[in-house]
Amino acid sequence: MHKVDLNCDMGESFGLYELGNDEEMMQYITSANIACGFHGGDPHVMRKTVELAKRYGVGIGAHPAFPDLLGFGRRYMTCTAAEVKDYVTYQLGALREFAVAANIKIQHCKPHGALYMKAMEDKALARAILEAIAEVDPQTVIFALNNSAVLEEAKKMGIPVAREAYADREHTTTGSIILTRKGSQIKDYHEMAQRVVRMVKEGKVMTHDGEEIAIQADTICIHGDTPGASQLAKTIVEALRENRVQIAPIREVLNVGC
C-alpha cells in the first residue's frame, strides 16, 4: 500500500494578526510546520500551536525563515551561509523549548518561503540549514523538493529527507514549484485531489504549462492560506483513502526511527 504524509504551514499568526485556521486543518494532516517568529508566529502562538498539534496527534516541525516579518518571509535576502545556519539554529531552539514543555519532540524541519526556495538551488545555503539540523538532532527529517540541492546534500550527510510535492502550487519541469500560482487556477477540489493521488500512486504530475513530469511524493503540502484550504484537505484525504493510499506520519512513510 502507498503511504504519504500530509503537511501544512501553521502558527503563522502573531500579535493582533490572525492567519489561517489551524485547528480546522489539524483534523486532516499528519505534520504541522510551525512558524518560529521570523516570518510569522510569536511565543504565545507557538505554544498554542504545539499544544494543538499534540491534541490532534500531529507531528511538529520547525518552519524557519529569513528574518522578514514585514515580508512574511517571501522576500529574497542576501545572507551568508553562516548567518543562515545561525538563523535556523535560533528558530529550532525557540520551537524546541515549547516542544519540551509539551513533552513531545520535533520530528522535522521545513524552511519557509524565500529561504526554502533559495536553499533548493544554493548548495551553500542548503548545507548551512542541514548543518544546523545535524548539530541539534541529525534524526530530524528535512523536507525538500525533488532534484534539489537540499535533497542531495541531506543524502550525503545522512539526514533523513522527505521529498515534498504540493497540492495547491504548480510544479516546474525540474520538480520545483512556482511560489505564486500561474496559469489557469484550479477551482475543482476533486480535480486537485485526484492530482495528488496521481502524484503519490503514479509518480507523475502535470506542470502549469502542460508538460507531464516524474515526481516522488513522500509528503504533500496543503497551504492553510489557500482559499478553501480545509475543504481541499478534506477532499484530498477522502480521495487518498478511496484509492487505498495510507496517510501516515513522515517517519512511517520513510521507515526511519523516532
PDB file of C-alpha atoms in Angstrom:
ATOM      1  CA  MET A   1       0.000   0.000   0.000  1.00  0.00           C
ATOM      2  CA  HIS A   2       1.203   3.503  -0.854  1.00  0.00           C
ATOM      3  CA  LYS A   3       1.800   5.842   2.087  1.00  0.00           C
ATOM      4  CA  VAL A   4       2.027   9.621   2.236  1.00  0.00           C
ATOM      5  CA  ASP A   5       2.351  12.336   4.868  1.00  0.00           C
ATOM      6  CA  LEU A   6       0.211  15.498   4.663  1.00  0.00           C
ATOM      7  CA  ASN A   7       1.761  18.728   5.927  1.00  0.00           C
ATOM      8  CA  CYS A   8       0.600  22.296   6.440  1.00  0.00           C
ATOM      9  CA  ASP A   9       2.266  25.580   7.467  1.00  0.00           C
ATOM     10  CA  MET A  10       0.822  26.665  10.812  1.00  0.00           C
ATOM     11  CA  GLY A  11       1.216  29.016  13.744  1.00  0.00           C
ATOM     12  CA  GLU A  12       1.756  31.981  11.434  1.00  0.00           C
ATOM     13  CA  SER A  13      -0.476  34.388  13.365  1.00  0.00           C
ATOM     14  CA  PHE A  14       1.247  36.964  15.545  1.00  0.00           C
ATOM     15  CA  GLY A  15       0.127  39.729  17.872  1.00  0.00           C
ATOM     16  CA  LEU A  16      -3.243  41.021  16.678  1.00  0.00           C
ATOM     17  CA  TYR A  17      -2.904  39.376  13.266  1.00  0.00           C
ATOM     18  CA  GLU A  18      -4.713  36.069  12.756  1.00  0.00           C
ATOM     19  CA  LEU A  19      -3.749  33.923   9.783  1.00  0.00           C
ATOM     20  CA  GLY A  20      -5.211  30.584   8.709  1.00  0.00           C
ATOM     21  CA  ASN A  21      -7.499  28.198  10.554  1.00  0.00           C
ATOM     22  CA  ASP A  22      -5.042  25.895  12.263  1.00  0.00           C
ATOM     23  CA  GLU A  23      -7.455  23.817  14.316  1.00  0.00           C
ATOM     24  CA  GLU A  24      -9.644  23.023  11.335  1.00  0.00           C
ATOM     25  CA  MET A  25      -6.631  21.930   9.280  1.00  0.00           C
ATOM     26  CA  MET A  26      -5.263  19.762  12.128  1.00  0.00           C
ATOM     27  CA  GLN A  27      -8.102  17.288  11.521  1.00  0.00           C
ATOM     28  CA  TYR A  28      -6.670  16.274   8.155  1.00  0.00           C
ATOM     29  CA  ILE A  29      -2.865  16.469   8.351  1.00  0.00           C
ATOM     30  CA  THR A  30      -0.066  14.426   9.916  1.00  0.00           C
ATOM     31  CA  SER A  31       2.665  17.104  10.051  1.00  0.00           C
ATOM     32  CA  ALA A  32       2.493  20.752  11.149  1.00  0.00           C
ATOM     33  CA  ASN A  33       5.225  23.179  10.066  1.00  0.00           C
ATOM     34  CA  ILE A  34       5.236  25.741  12.876  1.00  0.00           C
ATOM     35  CA  ALA A  35       6.448  29.300  12.325  1.00  0.00           C
ATOM     36  CA  CYS A  36       9.246  30.267  14.697  1.00  0.00           C
ATOM     37  CA  GLY A  37       8.894  34.041  14.890  1.00  0.00           C
ATOM     38  CA  PHE A  38      10.977  35.273  11.952  1.00  0.00           C
ATOM     39  CA  HIS A  39       8.211  35.443   9.307  1.00  0.00           C
ATOM     40  CA  GLY A  40       5.173  34.801  11.486  1.00  0.00           C
ATOM     41  CA  GLY A  41       4.281  33.375  14.849  1.00  0.00           C
ATOM     42  CA  ASP A  42       5.081  34.663  18.321  1.00  0.00           C
ATOM     43  CA  PRO A  43       5.789  32.889  21.632  1.00  0.00           C
ATOM     44  CA  HIS A  44       2.119  32.644  22.587  1.00  0.00           C
ATOM     45  CA  VAL A  45       1.115  31.343  19.149  1.00  0.00           C
ATOM     46  CA  MET A  46       3.992  28.845  19.132  1.00  0.00           C
ATOM     47  CA  ARG A  47       2.940  27.362  22.468  1.00  0.00           C
ATOM     48  CA  LYS A  48      -0.708  27.202  21.398  1.00  0.00           C
ATOM     49  CA  THR A  49       0.141  25.546  18.061  1.00  0.00           C
ATOM     50  CA  VAL A  50       2.390  22.921  19.669  1.00  0.00           C
ATOM     51  CA  GLU A  51      -0.328  22.056  22.177  1.00  0.00           C
ATOM     52  CA  LEU A  52      -2.923  21.913  19.392  1.00  0.00           C
ATOM     53  CA  ALA A  53      -0.768  19.531  17.347  1.00  0.00           C
ATOM     54  CA  LYS A  54      -0.270  17.306  20.388  1.00  0.00           C
ATOM     55  CA  ARG A  55      -4.021  17.182  20.990  1.00  0.00           C
ATOM     56  CA  TYR A  56      -4.657  16.033  17.410  1.00  0.00           C
ATOM     57  CA  GLY A  57      -1.689  13.650  17.289  1.00  0.00           C
ATOM     58  CA  VAL A  58       0.054  15.670  14.576  1.00  0.00           C
ATOM     59  CA  GLY A  59       3.869  15.673  14.309  1.00  0.00           C
ATOM     60  CA  ILE A  60       5.509  19.066  14.724  1.00  0.00           C
ATOM     61  CA  GLY A  61       8.260  20.603  12.667  1.00  0.00           C
ATOM     62  CA  ALA A  62      10.186  23.865  12.683  1.00  0.00           C
ATOM     63  CA  HIS A  63       9.356  26.276   9.861  1.00  0.00           C
ATOM     64  CA  PRO A  64      12.361  28.636   9.889  1.00  0.00           C
ATOM     65  CA  ALA A  65      12.608  31.666   7.626  1.00  0.00           C
ATOM     66  CA  PHE A  66      14.700  34.659   6.749  1.00  0.00           C
ATOM     67  CA  PRO A  67      14.267  37.410   9.395  1.00  0.00           C
ATOM     68  CA  ASP A  68      11.496  39.117   7.402  1.00  0.00           C
ATOM     69  CA  LEU A  69       8.303  39.653   9.377  1.00  0.00           C
ATOM     70  CA  LEU A  70       7.211  42.565   7.179  1.00  0.00           C
ATOM     71  CA  GLY A  71       7.545  40.492   4.003  1.00  0.00           C
ATOM     72  CA  PHE A  72       6.201  37.289   5.565  1.00  0.00           C
ATOM     73  CA  GLY A  73       9.482  35.597   4.694  1.00  0.00           C
ATOM     74  CA  ARG A  74       8.727  35.696   0.992  1.00  0.00           C
ATOM     75  CA  ARG A  75      11.367  38.272   0.053  1.00  0.00           C
ATOM     76  CA  TYR A  76      14.782  37.036  -1.030  1.00  0.00           C
ATOM     77  CA  MET A  77      17.563  38.253   1.259  1.00  0.00           C
ATOM     78  CA  THR A  78      21.325  38.284   0.812  1.00  0.00           C
ATOM     79  CA  CYS A  79      22.724  36.385   3.798  1.00  0.00           C
ATOM     80  CA  THR A  80      25.900  34.402   4.316  1.00  0.00           C
ATOM     81  CA  ALA A  81      25.747  30.672   4.902  1.00  0.00           C
ATOM     82  CA  ALA A  82      26.956  31.255   8.464  1.00  0.00           C
ATOM     83  CA  GLU A  83      24.108  33.689   9.092  1.00  0.00           C
ATOM     84  CA  VAL A  84      21.530  31.258   7.707  1.00  0.00           C
ATOM     85  CA  LYS A  85      22.897  28.455   9.866  1.00  0.00           C
ATOM     86  CA  ASP A  86      22.522  30.598  12.977  1.00  0.00           C
ATOM     87  CA  TYR A  87      19.035  31.762  11.962  1.00  0.00           C
ATOM     88  CA  VAL A  88      17.912  28.144  11.646  1.00  0.00           C
ATOM     89  CA  THR A  89      19.584  27.096  14.912  1.00  0.00           C
ATOM     90  CA  TYR A  90      17.915  30.005  16.717  1.00  0.00           C
ATOM     91  CA  GLN A  91      14.459  29.154  15.389  1.00  0.00           C
ATOM     92  CA  LEU A  92      14.856  25.429  16.040  1.00  0.00           C
ATOM     93  CA  GLY A  93      15.781  26.280  19.611  1.00  0.00           C
ATOM     94  CA  ALA A  94      12.753  28.507  20.108  1.00  0.00           C
ATOM     95  CA  LEU A  95      10.329  25.814  18.980  1.00  0.00           C
ATOM     96  CA  ARG A  96      12.183  23.051  20.797  1.00  0.00           C
ATOM     97  CA  GLU A  97      11.570  24.585  24.221  1.00  0.00           C
ATOM     98  CA  PHE A  98       7.826  24.707  23.620  1.00  0.00           C
ATOM     99  CA  ALA A  99       8.010  21.092  22.447  1.00  0.00           C
ATOM    100  CA  VAL A 100       9.877  20.124  25.641  1.00  0.00           C
ATOM    101  CA  ALA A 101       7.218  21.897  27.707  1.00  0.00           C
ATOM    102  CA  ALA A 102       4.550  19.825  25.917  1.00  0.00           C
ATOM    103  CA  ASN A 103       6.626  16.630  26.308  1.00  0.00           C
ATOM    104  CA  ILE A 104       6.887  15.977  22.570  1.00  0.00           C
ATOM    105  CA  LYS A 105       9.757  16.003  20.051  1.00  0.00           C
ATOM    106  CA  ILE A 106      10.346  17.987  16.898  1.00  0.00           C
ATOM    107  CA  GLN A 107      10.106  15.466  14.063  1.00  0.00           C
ATOM    108  CA  HIS A 108      11.001  17.594  11.034  1.00  0.00           C
ATOM    109  CA  CYS A 109      12.181  20.885   9.616  1.00  0.00           C
ATOM    110  CA  LYS A 110      10.783  22.657   6.579  1.00  0.00           C
ATOM    111  CA  PRO A 111      12.265  26.055   5.677  1.00  0.00           C
ATOM    112  CA  HIS A 112       9.743  28.722   4.734  1.00  0.00           C
ATOM    113  CA  GLY A 113       9.153  30.842   1.650  1.00  0.00           C
ATOM    114  CA  ALA A 114      12.178  32.523   0.104  1.00  0.00           C
ATOM    115  CA  LEU A 115      14.626  30.614   2.331  1.00  0.00           C
ATOM    116  CA  TYR A 116      13.088  27.313   1.203  1.00  0.00           C
ATOM    117  CA  MET A 117      13.215  28.217  -2.471  1.00  0.00           C
ATOM    118  CA  LYS A 118      16.723  29.693  -2.370  1.00  0.00           C
ATOM    119  CA  ALA A 119      18.189  26.726  -0.494  1.00  0.00           C
ATOM    120  CA  MET A 120      16.801  24.313  -3.062  1.00  0.00           C
ATOM    121  CA  GLU A 121      19.177  25.809  -5.662  1.00  0.00           C
ATOM    122  CA  ASP A 122      22.031  27.076  -3.474  1.00  0.00           C
ATOM    123  CA  LYS A 123      24.324  24.314  -2.206  1.00  0.00           C
ATOM    124  CA  ALA A 124      25.962  26.566   0.414  1.00  0.00           C
ATOM    125  CA  LEU A 125      22.619  27.588   1.934  1.00  0.00           C
ATOM    126  CA  ALA A 126      21.334  24.016   1.774  1.00  0.00           C
ATOM    127  CA  ARG A 127      24.424  22.867   3.637  1.00  0.00           C
ATOM    128  CA  ALA A 128      24.025  25.634   6.226  1.00  0.00           C
ATOM    129  CA  ILE A 129      20.450  24.580   7.038  1.00  0.00           C
ATOM    130  CA  LEU A 130      21.437  20.925   7.237  1.00  0.00           C
ATOM    131  CA  GLU A 131      24.433  21.649   9.448  1.00  0.00           C
ATOM    132  CA  ALA A 132      22.167  23.480  11.880  1.00  0.00           C
ATOM    133  CA  ILE A 133      19.883  20.443  11.989  1.00  0.00           C
ATOM    134  CA  ALA A 134      22.766  17.984  12.309  1.00  0.00           C
ATOM    135  CA  GLU A 135      24.221  19.822  15.301  1.00  0.00           C
ATOM    136  CA  VAL A 136      20.900  19.824  17.146  1.00  0.00           C
ATOM    137  CA  ASP A 137      19.425  16.450  16.139  1.00  0.00           C
ATOM    138  CA  PRO A 138      20.609  14.625  12.997  1.00  0.00           C
ATOM    139  CA  GLN A 139      17.495  12.428  13.085  1.00  0.00           C
ATOM    140  CA  THR A 140      15.281  15.424  12.302  1.00  0.00           C
ATOM    141  CA  VAL A 141      13.640  14.875   8.898  1.00  0.00           C
ATOM    142  CA  ILE A 142      14.198  17.668   6.358  1.00  0.00           C
ATOM    143  CA  PHE A 143      11.510  18.388   3.747  1.00  0.00           C
ATOM    144  CA  ALA A 144      12.893  19.123   0.271  1.00  0.00           C
ATOM    145  CA  LEU A 145      11.821  19.435  -3.344  1.00  0.00           C
ATOM    146  CA  ASN A 146      12.666  16.763  -5.890  1.00  0.00           C
ATOM    147  CA  ASN A 147      16.022  17.299  -7.652  1.00  0.00           C
ATOM    148  CA  SER A 148      17.089  19.985  -5.158  1.00  0.00           C
ATOM    149  CA  ALA A 149      20.396  20.863  -3.500  1.00  0.00           C
ATOM    150  CA  VAL A 150      18.828  20.199  -0.092  1.00  0.00           C
ATOM    151  CA  LEU A 151      17.837  16.688  -1.145  1.00  0.00           C
ATOM    152  CA  GLU A 152      21.301  15.837  -2.471  1.00  0.00           C
ATOM    153  CA  GLU A 153      23.206  17.337   0.463  1.00  0.00           C
ATOM    154  CA  ALA A 154      20.936  15.645   3.016  1.00  0.00           C
ATOM    155  CA  LYS A 155      21.680  12.270   1.415  1.00  0.00           C
ATOM    156  CA  LYS A 156      25.428  12.945   1.668  1.00  0.00           C
ATOM    157  CA  MET A 157      25.131  13.953   5.324  1.00  0.00           C
ATOM    158  CA  GLY A 158      22.900  11.052   6.336  1.00  0.00           C
ATOM    159  CA  ILE A 159      19.996  13.277   7.359  1.00  0.00           C
ATOM    160  CA  PRO A 160      16.573  11.708   6.638  1.00  0.00           C
ATOM    161  CA  VAL A 161      14.903  13.619   3.833  1.00  0.00           C
ATOM    162  CA  ALA A 162      11.299  13.637   2.626  1.00  0.00           C
ATOM    163  CA  ARG A 163      10.568  14.577  -0.960  1.00  0.00           C
ATOM    164  CA  GLU A 164       7.814  17.165  -0.935  1.00  0.00           C
ATOM    165  CA  ALA A 165       5.123  17.806  -3.544  1.00  0.00           C
ATOM    166  CA  TYR A 166       2.347  20.390  -3.497  1.00  0.00           C
ATOM    167  CA  ALA A 167      -1.412  20.112  -3.655  1.00  0.00           C
ATOM    168  CA  ASP A 168      -2.030  23.809  -4.334  1.00  0.00           C
ATOM    169  CA  ARG A 169       1.024  25.017  -6.265  1.00  0.00           C
ATOM    170  CA  GLU A 170       2.186  24.234  -9.783  1.00  0.00           C
ATOM    171  CA  HIS A 171       5.353  22.243 -10.303  1.00  0.00           C
ATOM    172  CA  THR A 172       8.013  23.106 -12.854  1.00  0.00           C
ATOM    173  CA  THR A 173       9.753  20.723 -15.233  1.00  0.00           C
ATOM    174  CA  THR A 174      12.652  20.446 -12.756  1.00  0.00           C
ATOM    175  CA  GLY A 175      10.383  19.247  -9.942  1.00  0.00           C
ATOM    176  CA  SER A 176      10.486  22.621  -8.203  1.00  0.00           C
ATOM    177  CA  ILE A 177       7.393  24.748  -7.580  1.00  0.00           C
ATOM    178  CA  ILE A 178       6.092  28.159  -8.552  1.00  0.00           C
ATOM    179  CA  LEU A 179       5.767  30.148  -5.345  1.00  0.00           C
ATOM    180  CA  THR A 180       2.848  32.191  -6.709  1.00  0.00           C
ATOM    181  CA  ARG A 181       0.161  30.397  -8.704  1.00  0.00           C
ATOM    182  CA  LYS A 182       0.323  30.864 -12.500  1.00  0.00           C
ATOM    183  CA  GLY A 183      -1.720  29.550 -15.367  1.00  0.00           C
ATOM    184  CA  SER A 184      -5.384  28.597 -15.046  1.00  0.00           C
ATOM    185  CA  GLN A 185      -6.486  28.389 -11.430  1.00  0.00           C
ATOM    186  CA  ILE A 186      -7.850  25.010 -10.370  1.00  0.00           C
ATOM    187  CA  LYS A 187     -11.183  25.550  -8.669  1.00  0.00           C
ATOM    188  CA  ASP A 188     -12.395  21.955  -8.636  1.00  0.00           C
ATOM    189  CA  TYR A 189     -11.422  20.352  -5.305  1.00  0.00           C
ATOM    190  CA  HIS A 190     -11.974  16.879  -6.715  1.00  0.00           C
ATOM    191  CA  GLU A 191      -9.624  17.607  -9.627  1.00  0.00           C
ATOM    192  CA  MET A 192      -6.963  18.897  -7.239  1.00  0.00           C
ATOM    193  CA  ALA A 193      -7.364  15.825  -5.037  1.00  0.00           C
ATOM    194  CA  GLN A 194      -7.017  13.457  -7.979  1.00  0.00           C
ATOM    195  CA  ARG A 195      -3.843  15.297  -8.939  1.00  0.00           C
ATOM    196  CA  VAL A 196      -2.453  14.460  -5.500  1.00  0.00           C
ATOM    197  CA  VAL A 197      -3.486  10.811  -5.818  1.00  0.00           C
ATOM    198  CA  ARG A 198      -1.673  10.594  -9.142  1.00  0.00           C
ATOM    199  CA  MET A 199       1.491  12.132  -7.702  1.00  0.00           C
ATOM    200  CA  VAL A 200       1.525   9.579  -4.886  1.00  0.00           C
ATOM    201  CA  LYS A 201       0.495   6.443  -6.791  1.00  0.00           C
ATOM    202  CA  GLU A 202       1.892   7.055 -10.276  1.00  0.00           C
ATOM    203  CA  GLY A 203       4.748   9.453  -9.529  1.00  0.00           C
ATOM    204  CA  LYS A 204       3.582  11.908 -12.188  1.00  0.00           C
ATOM    205  CA  VAL A 205       2.268  15.479 -12.287  1.00  0.00           C
ATOM    206  CA  MET A 206       1.293  17.960 -14.978  1.00  0.00           C
ATOM    207  CA  THR A 207       3.236  21.236 -14.883  1.00  0.00           C
ATOM    208  CA  HIS A 208       1.493  24.611 -15.257  1.00  0.00           C
ATOM    209  CA  ASP A 209       2.459  24.705 -18.939  1.00  0.00           C
ATOM    210  CA  GLY A 210       1.057  21.264 -19.696  1.00  0.00           C
ATOM    211  CA  GLU A 211       4.120  19.029 -19.571  1.00  0.00           C
ATOM    212  CA  GLU A 212       3.981  15.736 -17.672  1.00  0.00           C
ATOM    213  CA  ILE A 213       6.960  15.076 -15.384  1.00  0.00           C
ATOM    214  CA  ALA A 214       8.041  12.388 -12.935  1.00  0.00           C
ATOM    215  CA  ILE A 215       7.862  13.274  -9.258  1.00  0.00           C
ATOM    216  CA  GLN A 216       8.223  11.466  -5.941  1.00  0.00           C
ATOM    217  CA  ALA A 217       5.951  12.479  -3.087  1.00  0.00           C
ATOM    218  CA  ASP A 218       6.699  11.380   0.473  1.00  0.00           C
ATOM    219  CA  THR A 219       4.814  14.366   1.869  1.00  0.00           C
ATOM    220  CA  ILE A 220       2.184  16.637   0.330  1.00  0.00           C
ATOM    221  CA  CYS A 221       1.868  20.286   1.335  1.00  0.00           C
ATOM    222  CA  ILE A 222      -1.528  21.950   1.594  1.00  0.00           C
ATOM    223  CA  HIS A 223      -1.200  25.656   2.392  1.00  0.00           C
ATOM    224  CA  GLY A 224      -3.523  26.804   5.149  1.00  0.00           C
ATOM    225  CA  ASP A 225      -3.931  30.219   3.499  1.00  0.00           C
ATOM    226  CA  THR A 226      -5.170  28.773   0.214  1.00  0.00           C
ATOM    227  CA  PRO A 227      -8.845  29.771  -0.224  1.00  0.00           C
ATOM    228  CA  GLY A 228     -10.954  26.805   0.852  1.00  0.00           C
ATOM    229  CA  ALA A 229      -7.938  25.038   2.364  1.00  0.00           C
ATOM    230  CA  SER A 230      -9.902  22.937   4.845  1.00  0.00           C
ATOM    231  CA  GLN A 231     -12.322  21.753   2.150  1.00  0.00           C
ATOM    232  CA  LEU A 232      -9.386  20.950  -0.121  1.00  0.00           C
ATOM    233  CA  ALA A 233      -7.681  18.997   2.687  1.00  0.00           C
ATOM    234  CA  LYS A 234     -10.867  17.057   3.418  1.00  0.00           C
ATOM    235  CA  THR A 235     -11.313  16.191  -0.273  1.00  0.00           C
ATOM    236  CA  ILE A 236      -7.681  15.080  -0.586  1.00  0.00           C
ATOM    237  CA  VAL A 237      -7.963  12.825   2.472  1.00  0.00           C
ATOM    238  CA  GLU A 238     -11.132  11.232   1.094  1.00  0.00           C
ATOM    239  CA  ALA A 239      -9.589  10.723  -2.352  1.00  0.00           C
ATOM    240  CA  LEU A 240      -6.423   9.150  -0.933  1.00  0.00           C
ATOM    241  CA  ARG A 241      -8.399   6.726   1.199  1.00  0.00           C
ATOM    242  CA  GLU A 242     -10.689   5.817  -1.691  1.00  0.00           C
ATOM    243  CA  ASN A 243      -7.583   4.978  -3.715  1.00  0.00           C
ATOM    244  CA  ARG A 244      -6.052   2.854  -0.964  1.00  0.00           C
ATOM    245  CA  VAL A 245      -3.339   5.337  -0.030  1.00  0.00           C
ATOM    246  CA  GLN A 246      -2.490   5.348   3.669  1.00  0.00           C
ATOM    247  CA  ILE A 247      -1.999   8.750   5.284  1.00  0.00           C
ATOM    248  CA  ALA A 248       0.820   8.289   7.785  1.00  0.00           C
ATOM    249  CA  PRO A 249       3.395  10.255   9.812  1.00  0.00           C
ATOM    250  CA  ILE A 250       6.513  11.087   7.833  1.00  0.00           C
ATOM    251  CA  ARG A 251       8.765   8.753   9.845  1.00  0.00           C
ATOM    252  CA  GLU A 252       6.475   5.875   8.985  1.00  0.00           C
ATOM    253  CA  VAL A 253       6.457   6.870   5.316  1.00  0.00           C
ATOM    254  CA  LEU A 254      10.261   6.988   5.264  1.00  0.00           C
ATOM    255  CA  ASN A 255      10.597   3.971   7.574  1.00  0.00           C
ATOM    256  CA  VAL A 256      13.029   5.747   9.902  1.00  0.00           C
ATOM    257  CA  GLY A 257      13.170   5.506  13.701  1.00  0.00           C
ATOM    258  CA  CYS A 258      11.751   8.052  16.107  1.00  0.00           C
TER     259      CYS A 258
END
